[in-house]
Amino acid sequence: MLYLAQYLHPNSQSQPYLKLLAQRQTSQIWRLLDPPEPLPLDEPLGLPTSQPEQDLLAEVEHELRLSSGVLLLVTLEGKEVKHWESATSWLLDLVQGYLRGGETPEFLSQEQNRLEAWRQQLTLEQQDLGRRLLEMEARLAKMQNLESDASDP
């Protein structure tokens, strides 16, 4: 299962852990974990074999390690980390796609306002239809009363 996680290693005496922030449901759908779930690690995550991005690394006690606080995409099997990589390029692609689609905060706010106005209009129409239905039922009852009065000698 793929997760967006934050790697945390507060100090050299404490045990490192992952803070699981979101879980991928499908290729395009992620579920936020609220509250985020901590996943203790037996040892710090090792450096990737490929050239890691410099913002992932920190020098701790004359040794390069993964920086505490970096965001990672982590593949877990049970509670075991099978694979991890930096989430930086994934997040940048996500933001670029979001902005390229024209879905700016202003656009979303306008859409929210438009949807609220539409919902209010539907509510008014529903109320009007309910009123008309009651009027028709009242007329029908009145006509039935008139018919029954006319049929009585």
mmCIF file of C-alpha atoms in Angstrom, residues 2-147:
data_model
loop_
_atom_site.group_PDB
_atom_site.id
_atom_site.type_symbol
_atom_site.label_atom_id
_atom_site.label_comp_id
_atom_site.label_asym_id
_atom_site.label_seq_id
_atom_site.Cartn_x
_atom_site.Cartn_y
_atom_site.Cartn_z
ATOM 1 C CA LEU A 2 1.329 3.454 -0.932
ATOM 2 C CA TYR A 3 1.351 6.271 1.623
ATOM 3 C CA LEU A 4 2.388 9.894 1.778
ATOM 4 C CA ALA A 5 4.457 10.072 4.941
ATOM 5 C CA GLN A 6 6.698 12.424 6.873
ATOM 6 C CA TYR A 7 9.970 10.959 8.114
ATOM 7 C CA LEU A 8 10.737 12.081 11.658
ATOM 8 C CA HIS A 9 13.887 11.422 13.621
ATOM 9 C CA PRO A 10 13.863 13.982 16.448
ATOM 10 C CA ASN A 11 17.350 13.138 17.752
ATOM 11 C CA SER A 12 19.952 10.389 17.713
ATOM 12 C CA GLN A 13 18.662 8.892 20.989
ATOM 13 C CA SER A 14 15.022 8.593 19.914
ATOM 14 C CA GLN A 15 13.561 6.000 17.603
ATOM 15 C CA PRO A 16 12.782 7.282 14.075
ATOM 16 C CA TYR A 17 9.227 6.965 12.805
ATOM 17 C CA LEU A 18 6.999 7.760 9.880
ATOM 18 C CA LYS A 19 3.946 9.924 10.279
ATOM 19 C CA LEU A 20 1.514 8.472 7.732
ATOM 20 C CA LEU A 21 -0.447 11.408 6.300
ATOM 21 C CA ALA A 22 -2.454 9.934 3.417
ATOM 22 C CA GLN A 23 -3.141 6.546 1.869
ATOM 23 C CA ARG A 24 -3.608 5.938 -1.851
ATOM 24 C CA GLN A 25 -6.985 4.354 -2.580
ATOM 25 C CA THR A 26 -6.728 4.337 -6.408
ATOM 26 C CA SER A 27 -4.306 5.944 -8.844
ATOM 27 C CA GLN A 28 -6.119 9.298 -8.523
ATOM 28 C CA ILE A 29 -7.762 9.085 -5.091
ATOM 29 C CA TRP A 30 -6.010 9.546 -1.756
ATOM 30 C CA ARG A 31 -7.560 9.334 1.707
ATOM 31 C CA LEU A 32 -6.249 11.684 4.402
ATOM 32 C CA LEU A 33 -5.441 9.935 7.655
ATOM 33 C CA ASP A 34 -6.922 12.095 10.370
ATOM 34 C CA PRO A 35 -5.233 11.996 12.752
ATOM 35 C CA PRO A 36 -1.989 10.962 11.042
ATOM 36 C CA GLU A 37 -0.800 7.518 12.077
ATOM 37 C CA PRO A 38 2.691 7.107 13.561
ATOM 38 C CA LEU A 39 4.696 4.115 12.371
ATOM 39 C CA PRO A 40 7.796 3.438 14.520
ATOM 40 C CA LEU A 41 10.866 2.251 12.626
ATOM 41 C CA ASP A 42 13.440 -0.151 14.056
ATOM 42 C CA GLU A 43 16.224 1.891 12.463
ATOM 43 C CA PRO A 44 16.586 5.045 10.360
ATOM 44 C CA LEU A 45 15.716 4.698 6.705
ATOM 45 C CA GLY A 46 18.824 4.178 4.621
ATOM 46 C CA LEU A 47 19.798 6.484 1.807
ATOM 47 C CA PRO A 48 18.490 5.565 -1.640
ATOM 48 C CA THR A 49 20.873 3.952 -4.097
ATOM 49 C CA SER A 50 20.166 6.655 -6.698
ATOM 50 C CA GLN A 51 21.419 10.205 -6.211
ATOM 51 C CA PRO A 52 19.068 11.644 -3.567
ATOM 52 C CA GLU A 53 17.805 15.204 -3.697
ATOM 53 C CA GLN A 54 19.895 17.439 -1.450
ATOM 54 C CA ASP A 55 16.879 18.678 0.504
ATOM 55 C CA LEU A 56 16.374 15.121 1.752
ATOM 56 C CA LEU A 57 19.749 14.930 3.460
ATOM 57 C CA ALA A 58 21.239 16.278 6.651
ATOM 58 C CA GLU A 59 24.651 15.758 8.174
ATOM 59 C CA VAL A 60 24.291 14.205 11.606
ATOM 60 C CA GLU A 61 27.399 13.337 13.583
ATOM 61 C CA HIS A 62 29.564 13.579 10.418
ATOM 62 C CA GLU A 63 27.277 11.206 8.542
ATOM 63 C CA LEU A 64 24.723 11.912 5.822
ATOM 64 C CA ARG A 65 21.238 10.850 6.863
ATOM 65 C CA LEU A 66 17.718 11.429 5.791
ATOM 66 C CA SER A 67 16.534 14.788 7.141
ATOM 67 C CA SER A 68 13.845 14.744 9.775
ATOM 68 C CA GLY A 69 10.603 16.199 8.452
ATOM 69 C CA VAL A 70 10.978 15.285 4.759
ATOM 70 C CA LEU A 71 7.948 14.045 2.854
ATOM 71 C CA LEU A 72 8.185 10.609 1.291
ATOM 72 C CA LEU A 73 6.108 8.228 -0.767
ATOM 73 C CA VAL A 74 6.337 4.937 1.119
ATOM 74 C CA THR A 75 5.246 1.471 0.080
ATOM 75 C CA LEU A 76 4.316 -0.643 3.084
ATOM 76 C CA GLU A 77 3.565 -4.315 3.447
ATOM 77 C CA GLY A 78 1.954 -4.599 6.831
ATOM 78 C CA LYS A 79 4.159 -2.386 8.985
ATOM 79 C CA GLU A 80 7.334 -3.003 6.956
ATOM 80 C CA VAL A 81 8.757 -0.390 4.567
ATOM 81 C CA LYS A 82 9.336 -2.097 1.216
ATOM 82 C CA HIS A 83 10.234 0.996 -0.823
ATOM 83 C CA TRP A 84 10.430 4.717 -0.341
ATOM 84 C CA GLU A 85 11.213 7.764 -2.450
ATOM 85 C CA SER A 86 11.077 11.506 -2.177
ATOM 86 C CA ALA A 87 7.590 12.959 -2.569
ATOM 87 C CA THR A 88 8.968 16.262 -3.905
ATOM 88 C CA SER A 89 8.569 15.581 -7.635
ATOM 89 C CA TRP A 90 5.185 13.896 -7.101
ATOM 90 C CA LEU A 91 3.931 16.899 -5.114
ATOM 91 C CA LEU A 92 5.270 19.363 -7.702
ATOM 92 C CA ASP A 93 3.526 17.434 -10.500
ATOM 93 C CA LEU A 94 0.339 17.472 -8.462
ATOM 94 C CA VAL A 95 0.513 21.237 -7.896
ATOM 95 C CA GLN A 96 1.368 21.941 -11.552
ATOM 96 C CA GLY A 97 -1.559 19.796 -12.704
ATOM 97 C CA TYR A 98 -3.830 21.575 -10.247
ATOM 98 C CA LEU A 99 -2.768 25.019 -11.448
ATOM 99 C CA ARG A 100 -2.757 24.020 -15.128
ATOM 100 C CA GLY A 101 -6.361 22.882 -14.814
ATOM 101 C CA GLY A 102 -7.415 26.409 -13.866
ATOM 102 C CA GLU A 103 -8.538 25.260 -10.443
ATOM 103 C CA THR A 104 -7.217 28.243 -8.564
ATOM 104 C CA PRO A 105 -8.589 29.130 -5.131
ATOM 105 C CA GLU A 106 -10.580 31.958 -6.740
ATOM 106 C CA PHE A 107 -12.099 29.573 -9.283
ATOM 107 C CA LEU A 108 -13.029 27.084 -6.560
ATOM 108 C CA SER A 109 -14.592 29.853 -4.481
ATOM 109 C CA GLN A 110 -16.638 31.019 -7.473
ATOM 110 C CA GLU A 111 -17.757 27.444 -8.150
ATOM 111 C CA GLN A 112 -18.740 27.010 -4.506
ATOM 112 C CA ASN A 113 -20.808 30.220 -4.665
ATOM 113 C CA ARG A 114 -22.406 29.111 -7.938
ATOM 114 C CA LEU A 115 -23.294 25.726 -6.472
ATOM 115 C CA GLU A 116 -24.780 27.319 -3.353
ATOM 116 C CA ALA A 117 -26.933 29.635 -5.501
ATOM 117 C CA TRP A 118 -28.043 26.625 -7.572
ATOM 118 C CA ARG A 119 -28.915 24.690 -4.397
ATOM 119 C CA GLN A 120 -30.958 27.636 -3.101
ATOM 120 C CA GLN A 121 -32.763 27.912 -6.451
ATOM 121 C CA LEU A 122 -33.607 24.196 -6.351
ATOM 122 C CA THR A 123 -34.929 24.580 -2.797
ATOM 123 C CA LEU A 124 -37.190 27.476 -3.885
ATOM 124 C CA GLU A 125 -38.464 25.476 -6.866
ATOM 125 C CA GLN A 126 -39.130 22.467 -4.636
ATOM 126 C CA GLN A 127 -41.070 24.654 -2.202
ATOM 127 C CA ASP A 128 -43.071 26.148 -5.091
ATOM 128 C CA LEU A 129 -43.898 22.682 -6.434
ATOM 129 C CA GLY A 130 -44.980 21.596 -2.949
ATOM 130 C CA ARG A 131 -47.251 24.633 -2.669
ATOM 131 C CA ARG A 132 -48.784 23.936 -6.107
ATOM 132 C CA LEU A 133 -49.351 20.289 -5.182
ATOM 133 C CA LEU A 134 -51.200 21.338 -2.009
ATOM 134 C CA GLU A 135 -53.328 23.805 -4.025
ATOM 135 C CA MET A 136 -54.196 21.113 -6.557
ATOM 136 C CA GLU A 137 -55.116 18.646 -3.813
ATOM 137 C CA ALA A 138 -57.325 21.302 -2.203
ATOM 138 C CA ARG A 139 -59.058 22.015 -5.541
ATOM 139 C CA LEU A 140 -59.545 18.297 -6.148
ATOM 140 C CA ALA A 141 -61.098 17.871 -2.715
ATOM 141 C CA LYS A 142 -63.348 20.890 -3.353
ATOM 142 C CA MET A 143 -64.445 19.478 -6.732
ATOM 143 C CA GLN A 144 -65.170 16.094 -5.167
ATOM 144 C CA ASN A 145 -67.269 17.808 -2.480
ATOM 145 C CA LEU A 146 -69.186 19.751 -5.148
ATOM 146 C CA GLU A 147 -69.776 16.568 -7.164
#
